[in-house]
Amino acid sequence: MTDMLDLLVIGGGINGAGIARDAAGRGLSVMMVEKDDLAQGTSSRSGKLVHGGLRYLEYYEFRLVREALIEREVLLASAPHIIWPMRFVLPHSPQDRPAWLVRLGLFLYDHLGGRKRLPGTRTLDLRRDPEGQPIESRYTRGFEYSDCWVDDARLVALNALDAQEHGATILTRMAFVSARREKGGWLAEIMDVRSGVRQTVRARALVNAAGPWVKDVIGDVAGAHSTRNVRLVKGSHIITPKFWDGANAYLVQNHDKRVIFINPYEGDRALIGTTDIPYDGRPEDVAIGEDEIQYLLDAVNRYFKQKLRRSDVQHSFSGVRPLYDDGKGNPSAVTRDYVFDLDETGNAPLLNVFGGKITTFRKLAEHALQKLAPFFPLMGRDWTAEAHLPGGDIRDGDVTLFLERLAEEYPWLPRDLAHYYARTYGTRVRVLLGETRDLSQLGVHFGGHFHEAEALYLMRHEWAETVEDILVRRTKHGLHLTAHEADAFARWFDLRQQRAA
């Protein structure tokens, strides 16, 4: 049995990792348990955006949009290596929303959150402006606005890493089994899913940040109950070759009033999504349907000159968004805001987290700790708004300038590889590269930008335990390796694991 912890956090998605980081930075003793890999569920299957949520204005979610727009700038400053500005082109379709409504929404979007760093909206003539070149000629007017891109799974890993560096214990492949109150605290049983070994953990407070599994966790806590519910909504994306020039993304309105993002992805790809479908299966079993693929293709083909076919879909993924059930029938209208349910029975708090989104995770974590503050009167103040995430301490947030310094420190490093490392690891690239003096010292080259040194770094520092952890979540190398190269890496990885056993 462990010593008494202040906080046991259940769930290793963005909310759990963010709460663990915030709590550890306030001086609390923290353990976070995740039954799978970090971000294995919803948090690695998002649209990869830090955004205010332009379409939420249509549902009068002004508080949420304002908070998200403010957080957009905070996060951009905290992790400029994995978060960067992106311009979105919105071709106007008179059949869907009137132009005045779109302009009003964009005006509010520009001004609700005290925008400082990102350029504002502008109107486009799609017949003349280069952004209109790939768009069907019948769409003549458009708008361009700003939001930000994010590597969602790396955002989770960096929060967990920062939590650990502030003293938290981060345990992946460690399932929460049950908990009961005892003497003003909690006795919780957790289980290593690899070995089946169980252990008991003592904690002053529990935080249930299990996302789609939040109600399952409540059911495993003796005496716990909640009147709140989650709505599980499936969101799916497809990945195709990129079919336009330029770094801008597109946002198109569909006939059903949903909006679809078409974003540049991994250099030569396009990430297209998302759908919004009620889901009642096991979150682990979620998968895209052929109807969703066709829905996304149809949305793109309605606007673009180059028509996509089913054979253009190279990859796809689906996630289950655990939205707080506010009683709305339309899944697109269900709030993306978050709600807390605090059970203070016996002076042993249980904080259940319902809802939330990538963009507002830091504020959600801050609010969660404020809820728990009465139970920890000596804990530190709010701190994350001014803090960098690991690797994000880049001077003035200028990745280009950092890249120049990196070239001076490692003159043998090819520029495209240095750019990849800078964008993936920021200043932590120095930990990865260490004392290497030439390309051969990075070890086996698996293909693309993927070398043995990076795999070893991820296994040693970022809880990567499987091939998928590395190729799908910690990096996106899986999109770029050939089948032969991916098999070769899997063989190398298995051999490495056997030697370590």
mmCIF file of N, CA, C and O in Angstrom, residues 75-155:
data_model
loop_
_atom_site.group_PDB
_atom_site.id
_atom_site.type_symbol
_atom_site.label_atom_id
_atom_site.label_comp_id
_atom_site.label_asym_id
_atom_site.label_seq_id
_atom_site.Cartn_x
_atom_site.Cartn_y
_atom_site.Cartn_z
ATOM 1 N N LEU A 75 -2.496 28.737 -25.025
ATOM 2 C CA LEU A 75 -1.864 27.489 -25.448
ATOM 3 C C LEU A 75 -0.836 27.718 -26.548
ATOM 4 O O LEU A 75 0.207 27.059 -26.584
ATOM 5 N N LEU A 76 -1.124 28.646 -27.445
ATOM 6 C CA LEU A 76 -0.169 28.963 -28.507
ATOM 7 C C LEU A 76 1.151 29.440 -27.912
ATOM 8 O O LEU A 76 2.229 29.074 -28.398
ATOM 9 N N ALA A 77 1.090 30.208 -26.841
ATOM 10 C CA ALA A 77 2.306 30.682 -26.185
ATOM 11 C C ALA A 77 2.997 29.584 -25.401
ATOM 12 O O ALA A 77 4.224 29.584 -25.260
ATOM 13 N N SER A 78 2.226 28.617 -24.895
ATOM 14 C CA SER A 78 2.803 27.596 -24.013
ATOM 15 C C SER A 78 3.476 26.463 -24.773
ATOM 16 O O SER A 78 4.362 25.796 -24.234
ATOM 17 N N ALA A 79 3.082 26.217 -26.018
ATOM 18 C CA ALA A 79 3.627 25.077 -26.773
ATOM 19 C C ALA A 79 3.705 25.415 -28.258
ATOM 20 O O ALA A 79 3.057 24.770 -29.080
ATOM 21 N N PRO A 80 4.507 26.419 -28.645
ATOM 22 C CA PRO A 80 4.529 26.846 -30.047
ATOM 23 C C PRO A 80 5.132 25.817 -30.987
ATOM 24 O O PRO A 80 5.007 25.952 -32.208
ATOM 25 N N HIS A 81 5.765 24.789 -30.421
ATOM 26 C CA HIS A 81 6.335 23.752 -31.291
ATOM 27 C C HIS A 81 5.268 22.797 -31.807
ATOM 28 O O HIS A 81 5.394 22.271 -32.915
ATOM 29 N N ILE A 82 4.205 22.558 -31.037
ATOM 30 C CA ILE A 82 3.150 21.630 -31.477
ATOM 31 C C ILE A 82 1.831 22.333 -31.759
ATOM 32 O O ILE A 82 0.867 21.703 -32.178
ATOM 33 N N ILE A 83 1.778 23.655 -31.521
ATOM 34 C CA ILE A 83 0.582 24.451 -31.790
ATOM 35 C C ILE A 83 1.012 25.633 -32.645
ATOM 36 O O ILE A 83 1.954 26.339 -32.283
ATOM 37 N N TRP A 84 0.337 25.842 -33.769
ATOM 38 C CA TRP A 84 0.709 26.980 -34.599
ATOM 39 C C TRP A 84 -0.518 27.525 -35.321
ATOM 40 O O TRP A 84 -1.510 26.817 -35.507
ATOM 41 N N PRO A 85 -0.465 28.813 -35.735
ATOM 42 C CA PRO A 85 -1.621 29.436 -36.396
ATOM 43 C C PRO A 85 -1.922 28.797 -37.741
ATOM 44 O O PRO A 85 -1.026 28.316 -38.444
ATOM 45 N N MET A 86 -3.192 28.809 -38.083
ATOM 46 C CA MET A 86 -3.633 28.323 -39.389
ATOM 47 C C MET A 86 -4.773 29.221 -39.867
ATOM 48 O O MET A 86 -5.624 29.632 -39.070
ATOM 49 N N ARG A 87 -4.763 29.531 -41.153
ATOM 50 C CA ARG A 87 -5.827 30.342 -41.745
ATOM 51 C C ARG A 87 -6.846 29.420 -42.400
ATOM 52 O O ARG A 87 -6.493 28.483 -43.139
ATOM 53 N N PHE A 88 -8.122 29.700 -42.132
ATOM 54 C CA PHE A 88 -9.229 28.880 -42.636
ATOM 55 C C PHE A 88 -10.050 29.682 -43.635
ATOM 56 O O PHE A 88 -10.462 30.811 -43.357
ATOM 57 N N VAL A 89 -10.276 29.090 -44.793
ATOM 58 C CA VAL A 89 -11.081 29.705 -45.839
ATOM 59 C C VAL A 89 -12.474 29.090 -45.808
ATOM 60 O O VAL A 89 -12.622 27.863 -45.853
ATOM 61 N N LEU A 90 -13.473 29.945 -45.707
ATOM 62 C CA LEU A 90 -14.864 29.510 -45.619
ATOM 63 C C LEU A 90 -15.595 29.982 -46.879
ATOM 64 O O LEU A 90 -16.007 31.140 -46.960
ATOM 65 N N PRO A 91 -15.742 29.118 -47.897
ATOM 66 C CA PRO A 91 -16.540 29.511 -49.070
ATOM 67 C C PRO A 91 -17.999 29.696 -48.654
ATOM 68 O O PRO A 91 -18.547 28.863 -47.929
ATOM 69 N N HIS A 92 -18.593 30.784 -49.098
ATOM 70 C CA HIS A 92 -19.975 31.040 -48.681
ATOM 71 C C HIS A 92 -20.965 30.357 -49.613
ATOM 72 O O HIS A 92 -20.905 30.511 -50.838
ATOM 73 N N SER A 93 -21.883 29.612 -48.997
ATOM 74 C CA SER A 93 -22.961 28.974 -49.742
ATOM 75 C C SER A 93 -24.276 29.636 -49.365
ATOM 76 O O SER A 93 -24.759 29.458 -48.237
ATOM 77 N N PRO A 94 -24.873 30.414 -50.256
ATOM 78 C CA PRO A 94 -26.122 31.117 -49.923
ATOM 79 C C PRO A 94 -27.260 30.180 -49.566
ATOM 80 O O PRO A 94 -28.225 30.574 -48.912
ATOM 81 N N GLN A 95 -27.188 28.911 -49.989
ATOM 82 C CA GLN A 95 -28.262 27.960 -49.710
ATOM 83 C C GLN A 95 -28.296 27.556 -48.232
ATOM 84 O O GLN A 95 -29.296 26.998 -47.764
ATOM 85 N N ASP A 96 -27.220 27.795 -47.497
ATOM 86 C CA ASP A 96 -27.149 27.303 -46.126
ATOM 87 C C ASP A 96 -27.321 28.440 -45.110
ATOM 88 O O ASP A 96 -28.395 28.643 -44.590
ATOM 89 N N ARG A 97 -26.288 29.221 -44.873
ATOM 90 C CA ARG A 97 -26.399 30.338 -43.937
ATOM 91 C C ARG A 97 -26.250 31.647 -44.703
ATOM 92 O O ARG A 97 -25.376 31.765 -45.561
ATOM 93 N N PRO A 98 -27.051 32.663 -44.376
ATOM 94 C CA PRO A 98 -26.915 33.947 -45.067
ATOM 95 C C PRO A 98 -25.574 34.604 -44.761
ATOM 96 O O PRO A 98 -25.002 34.417 -43.676
ATOM 97 N N ALA A 99 -25.083 35.402 -45.697
ATOM 98 C CA ALA A 99 -23.765 36.028 -45.546
ATOM 99 C C ALA A 99 -23.705 36.921 -44.307
ATOM 100 O O ALA A 99 -22.683 36.962 -43.615
ATOM 101 N N TRP A 100 -24.795 37.637 -44.017
ATOM 102 C CA TRP A 100 -24.767 38.535 -42.857
ATOM 103 C C TRP A 100 -24.567 37.767 -41.556
ATOM 104 O O TRP A 100 -23.895 38.256 -40.637
ATOM 105 N N LEU A 101 -25.132 36.556 -41.487
ATOM 106 C CA LEU A 101 -24.991 35.746 -40.283
ATOM 107 C C LEU A 101 -23.551 35.252 -40.139
ATOM 108 O O LEU A 101 -22.993 35.250 -39.031
ATOM 109 N N VAL A 102 -22.946 34.851 -41.249
ATOM 110 C CA VAL A 102 -21.553 34.411 -41.208
ATOM 111 C C VAL A 102 -20.652 35.567 -40.810
ATOM 112 O O VAL A 102 -19.751 35.418 -39.968
ATOM 113 N N ARG A 103 -20.890 36.751 -41.400
ATOM 114 C CA ARG A 103 -20.071 37.926 -41.062
ATOM 115 C C ARG A 103 -20.215 38.292 -39.590
ATOM 116 O O ARG A 103 -19.234 38.643 -38.917
ATOM 117 N N LEU A 104 -21.436 38.220 -39.072
ATOM 118 C CA LEU A 104 -21.663 38.531 -37.657
ATOM 119 C C LEU A 104 -20.915 37.534 -36.776
ATOM 120 O O LEU A 104 -20.269 37.920 -35.789
ATOM 121 N N GLY A 105 -21.008 36.260 -37.120
ATOM 122 C CA GLY A 105 -20.303 35.248 -36.348
ATOM 123 C C GLY A 105 -18.798 35.480 -36.350
ATOM 124 O O GLY A 105 -18.141 35.364 -35.307
ATOM 125 N N LEU A 106 -18.241 35.820 -37.510
ATOM 126 C CA LEU A 106 -16.806 36.062 -37.598
ATOM 127 C C LEU A 106 -16.401 37.331 -36.861
ATOM 128 O O LEU A 106 -15.314 37.406 -36.281
ATOM 129 N N PHE A 107 -17.266 38.354 -36.868
ATOM 130 C CA PHE A 107 -16.991 39.568 -36.093
ATOM 131 C C PHE A 107 -16.901 39.229 -34.600
ATOM 132 O O PHE A 107 -15.968 39.661 -33.903
ATOM 133 N N LEU A 108 -17.875 38.475 -34.114
ATOM 134 C CA LEU A 108 -17.837 38.062 -32.706
ATOM 135 C C LEU A 108 -16.597 37.215 -32.425
ATOM 136 O O LEU A 108 -15.946 37.366 -31.379
ATOM 137 N N TYR A 109 -16.274 36.339 -33.354
ATOM 138 C CA TYR A 109 -15.117 35.451 -33.197
ATOM 139 C C TYR A 109 -13.831 36.268 -33.075
ATOM 140 O O TYR A 109 -12.930 35.916 -32.313
ATOM 141 N N ASP A 110 -13.740 37.346 -33.829
ATOM 142 C CA ASP A 110 -12.553 38.198 -33.783
ATOM 143 C C ASP A 110 -12.437 38.972 -32.476
ATOM 144 O O ASP A 110 -11.339 39.336 -32.061
ATOM 145 N N HIS A 111 -13.588 39.254 -31.817
ATOM 146 C CA HIS A 111 -13.568 40.209 -30.710
ATOM 147 C C HIS A 111 -13.950 39.642 -29.346
ATOM 148 O O HIS A 111 -13.685 40.279 -28.323
ATOM 149 N N LEU A 112 -14.544 38.470 -29.304
ATOM 150 C CA LEU A 112 -14.994 37.928 -28.006
ATOM 151 C C LEU A 112 -13.835 37.607 -27.069
ATOM 152 O O LEU A 112 -13.959 37.763 -25.858
ATOM 153 N N GLY A 113 -12.727 37.115 -27.623
ATOM 154 C CA GLY A 113 -11.664 36.572 -26.775
ATOM 155 C C GLY A 113 -10.445 37.439 -26.618
ATOM 156 O O GLY A 113 -9.399 36.959 -26.167
ATOM 157 N N GLY A 114 -10.531 38.719 -26.981
ATOM 158 C CA GLY A 114 -9.367 39.583 -26.825
ATOM 159 C C GLY A 114 -8.189 39.139 -27.677
ATOM 160 O O GLY A 114 -7.049 39.082 -27.215
ATOM 161 N N ARG A 115 -8.447 38.829 -28.937
ATOM 162 C CA ARG A 115 -7.411 38.351 -29.860
ATOM 163 C C ARG A 115 -6.226 39.313 -29.892
ATOM 164 O O ARG A 115 -6.371 40.509 -30.038
ATOM 165 N N LYS A 116 -5.006 38.744 -29.755
ATOM 166 C CA LYS A 116 -3.797 39.561 -29.749
ATOM 167 C C LYS A 116 -2.799 39.133 -30.828
ATOM 168 O O LYS A 116 -2.201 39.963 -31.499
ATOM 169 N N ARG A 117 -2.609 37.833 -30.975
ATOM 170 C CA ARG A 117 -1.508 37.357 -31.809
ATOM 171 C C ARG A 117 -1.931 36.928 -33.212
ATOM 172 O O ARG A 117 -1.110 36.868 -34.116
ATOM 173 N N LEU A 118 -3.182 36.608 -33.384
ATOM 174 C CA LEU A 118 -3.633 36.042 -34.660
ATOM 175 C C LEU A 118 -4.291 37.108 -35.517
ATOM 176 O O LEU A 118 -5.006 37.977 -35.011
ATOM 177 N N PRO A 119 -4.083 37.067 -36.845
ATOM 178 C CA PRO A 119 -4.742 38.039 -37.727
ATOM 179 C C PRO A 119 -6.246 37.834 -37.761
ATOM 180 O O PRO A 119 -6.743 36.730 -37.536
ATOM 181 N N GLY A 120 -6.962 38.896 -38.057
ATOM 182 C CA GLY A 120 -8.417 38.852 -38.055
ATOM 183 C C GLY A 120 -9.007 38.351 -39.366
ATOM 184 O O GLY A 120 -8.297 37.913 -40.280
ATOM 185 N N THR A 121 -10.309 38.438 -39.442
ATOM 186 C CA THR A 121 -11.061 37.956 -40.602
ATOM 187 C C THR A 121 -10.891 38.904 -41.798
ATOM 188 O O THR A 121 -10.752 40.117 -41.626
ATOM 189 N N ARG A 122 -10.916 38.355 -42.986
ATOM 190 C CA ARG A 122 -11.002 39.169 -44.194
ATOM 191 C C ARG A 122 -11.966 38.505 -45.172
ATOM 192 O O ARG A 122 -12.178 37.288 -45.129
ATOM 193 N N THR A 123 -12.539 39.317 -46.033
ATOM 194 C CA THR A 123 -13.453 38.819 -47.061
ATOM 195 C C THR A 123 -12.665 38.483 -48.320
ATOM 196 O O THR A 123 -11.718 39.196 -48.678
ATOM 197 N N LEU A 124 -13.043 37.402 -48.992
ATOM 198 C CA LEU A 124 -12.342 36.935 -50.181
ATOM 199 C C LEU A 124 -13.250 36.999 -51.404
ATOM 200 O O LEU A 124 -14.454 36.726 -51.314
ATOM 201 N N ASP A 125 -12.642 37.350 -52.520
ATOM 202 C CA ASP A 125 -13.277 37.170 -53.818
ATOM 203 C C ASP A 125 -12.699 35.879 -54.380
ATOM 204 O O ASP A 125 -11.560 35.853 -54.849
ATOM 205 N N LEU A 126 -13.468 34.824 -54.325
ATOM 206 C CA LEU A 126 -12.946 33.507 -54.702
ATOM 207 C C LEU A 126 -12.641 33.409 -56.196
ATOM 208 O O LEU A 126 -11.951 32.483 -56.627
ATOM 209 N N ARG A 127 -13.141 34.368 -56.985
ATOM 210 C CA ARG A 127 -12.826 34.364 -58.418
ATOM 211 C C ARG A 127 -11.433 34.911 -58.679
ATOM 212 O O ARG A 127 -10.830 34.606 -59.709
ATOM 213 N N ARG A 128 -10.907 35.711 -57.743
ATOM 214 C CA ARG A 128 -9.627 36.379 -57.963
ATOM 215 C C ARG A 128 -8.556 35.982 -56.955
ATOM 216 O O ARG A 128 -7.380 35.871 -57.308
ATOM 217 N N ASP A 129 -8.919 35.826 -55.699
ATOM 218 C CA ASP A 129 -7.931 35.496 -54.680
ATOM 219 C C ASP A 129 -7.451 34.062 -54.860
ATOM 220 O O ASP A 129 -8.246 33.169 -55.191
ATOM 221 N N PRO A 130 -6.154 33.821 -54.643
ATOM 222 C CA PRO A 130 -5.618 32.469 -54.891
ATOM 223 C C PRO A 130 -6.265 31.391 -54.044
ATOM 224 O O PRO A 130 -6.304 30.227 -54.448
ATOM 225 N N GLU A 131 -6.783 31.754 -52.864
ATOM 226 C CA GLU A 131 -7.433 30.762 -52.007
ATOM 227 C C GLU A 131 -8.677 30.168 -52.660
ATOM 228 O O GLU A 131 -9.136 29.091 -52.273
ATOM 229 N N GLY A 132 -9.229 30.881 -53.643
ATOM 230 C CA GLY A 132 -10.420 30.378 -54.320
ATOM 231 C C GLY A 132 -10.128 29.474 -55.489
ATOM 232 O O GLY A 132 -11.063 28.889 -56.073
ATOM 233 N N GLN A 133 -8.848 29.317 -55.847
ATOM 234 C CA GLN A 133 -8.494 28.555 -57.041
ATOM 235 C C GLN A 133 -9.058 27.138 -57.053
ATOM 236 O O GLN A 133 -9.575 26.682 -58.084
ATOM 237 N N PRO A 134 -8.999 26.380 -55.915
ATOM 238 C CA PRO A 134 -9.518 25.005 -55.982
ATOM 239 C C PRO A 134 -11.028 24.888 -55.825
ATOM 240 O O PRO A 134 -11.577 23.792 -55.913
ATOM 241 N N ILE A 135 -11.723 26.015 -55.604
ATOM 242 C CA ILE A 135 -13.156 25.994 -55.298
ATOM 243 C C ILE A 135 -13.980 26.089 -56.581
ATOM 244 O O ILE A 135 -13.628 26.800 -57.526
ATOM 245 N N GLU A 136 -15.096 25.383 -56.603
ATOM 246 C CA GLU A 136 -16.031 25.434 -57.736
ATOM 247 C C GLU A 136 -16.406 26.886 -58.043
ATOM 248 O O GLU A 136 -16.617 27.700 -57.135
ATOM 249 N N SER A 137 -16.537 27.215 -59.323
ATOM 250 C CA SER A 137 -16.734 28.600 -59.753
ATOM 251 C C SER A 137 -18.060 29.194 -59.288
ATOM 252 O O SER A 137 -18.203 30.424 -59.238
ATOM 253 N N ARG A 138 -19.031 28.353 -58.943
ATOM 254 C CA ARG A 138 -20.320 28.909 -58.517
ATOM 255 C C ARG A 138 -20.239 29.560 -57.139
ATOM 256 O O ARG A 138 -21.152 30.293 -56.740
ATOM 257 N N TYR A 139 -19.167 29.293 -56.384
ATOM 258 C CA TYR A 139 -18.968 29.952 -55.095
ATOM 259 C C TYR A 139 -18.042 31.143 -55.339
ATOM 260 O O TYR A 139 -16.855 30.971 -55.646
ATOM 261 N N THR A 140 -18.560 32.329 -55.205
ATOM 262 C CA THR A 140 -17.800 33.526 -55.585
ATOM 263 C C THR A 140 -17.299 34.326 -54.379
ATOM 264 O O THR A 140 -16.368 35.107 -54.503
ATOM 265 N N ARG A 141 -17.938 34.154 -53.248
ATOM 266 C CA ARG A 141 -17.552 34.914 -52.057
ATOM 267 C C ARG A 141 -17.085 33.964 -50.963
ATOM 268 O O ARG A 141 -17.596 32.855 -50.826
ATOM 269 N N GLY A 142 -16.120 34.428 -50.194
ATOM 270 C CA GLY A 142 -15.638 33.619 -49.081
ATOM 271 C C GLY A 142 -15.100 34.496 -47.969
ATOM 272 O O GLY A 142 -15.024 35.732 -48.096
ATOM 273 N N PHE A 143 -14.741 33.860 -46.877
ATOM 274 C CA PHE A 143 -14.169 34.559 -45.728
ATOM 275 C C PHE A 143 -12.946 33.772 -45.256
ATOM 276 O O PHE A 143 -12.880 32.554 -45.416
ATOM 277 N N GLU A 144 -12.005 34.484 -44.668
ATOM 278 C CA GLU A 144 -10.812 33.834 -44.128
ATOM 279 C C GLU A 144 -10.616 34.284 -42.691
ATOM 280 O O GLU A 144 -10.699 35.483 -42.389
ATOM 281 N N TYR A 145 -10.384 33.337 -41.798
ATOM 282 C CA TYR A 145 -10.212 33.656 -40.384
ATOM 283 C C TYR A 145 -9.117 32.769 -39.795
ATOM 284 O O TYR A 145 -8.606 31.858 -40.463
ATOM 285 N N SER A 146 -8.764 33.026 -38.554
ATOM 286 C CA SER A 146 -7.649 32.327 -37.906
ATOM 287 C C SER A 146 -8.116 31.383 -36.819
ATOM 288 O O SER A 146 -9.060 31.676 -36.074
ATOM 289 N N ASP A 147 -7.448 30.261 -36.706
ATOM 290 C CA ASP A 147 -7.481 29.375 -35.552
ATOM 291 C C ASP A 147 -6.109 28.720 -35.466
ATOM 292 O O ASP A 147 -5.165 29.173 -36.124
ATOM 293 N N CYS A 148 -5.977 27.654 -34.688
ATOM 294 C CA CYS A 148 -4.669 27.033 -34.515
ATOM 295 C C CYS A 148 -4.742 25.522 -34.692
ATOM 296 O O CYS A 148 -5.760 24.887 -34.391
ATOM 297 N N TRP A 149 -3.634 24.998 -35.145
ATOM 298 C CA TRP A 149 -3.422 23.555 -35.293
ATOM 299 C C TRP A 149 -2.752 23.025 -34.033
ATOM 300 O O TRP A 149 -1.994 23.722 -33.364
ATOM 301 N N VAL A 150 -3.011 21.764 -33.672
ATOM 302 C CA VAL A 150 -2.323 21.140 -32.543
ATOM 303 C C VAL A 150 -2.129 19.649 -32.808
ATOM 304 O O VAL A 150 -2.977 19.010 -33.446
ATOM 305 N N ASP A 151 -1.005 19.129 -32.347
ATOM 306 C CA ASP A 151 -0.816 17.683 -32.307
ATOM 307 C C ASP A 151 -1.446 17.210 -31.000
ATOM 308 O O ASP A 151 -0.861 17.333 -29.925
ATOM 309 N N ASP A 152 -2.668 16.683 -31.076
ATOM 310 C CA ASP A 152 -3.457 16.406 -29.872
ATOM 311 C C ASP A 152 -2.811 15.367 -28.952
ATOM 312 O O ASP A 152 -2.744 15.547 -27.730
ATOM 313 N N ALA A 153 -2.335 14.254 -29.513
ATOM 314 C CA ALA A 153 -1.756 13.208 -28.679
ATOM 315 C C ALA A 153 -0.470 13.682 -28.006
ATOM 316 O O ALA A 153 -0.190 13.337 -26.852
ATOM 317 N N ARG A 154 0.336 14.489 -28.707
ATOM 318 C CA ARG A 154 1.548 15.019 -28.089
ATOM 319 C C ARG A 154 1.199 16.019 -26.989
ATOM 320 O O ARG A 154 1.906 16.131 -25.986
ATOM 321 N N LEU A 155 0.110 16.736 -27.155
ATOM 322 C CA LEU A 155 -0.323 17.654 -26.105
ATOM 323 C C LEU A 155 -0.595 16.897 -24.808
ATOM 324 O O LEU A 155 -0.231 17.355 -23.713
#
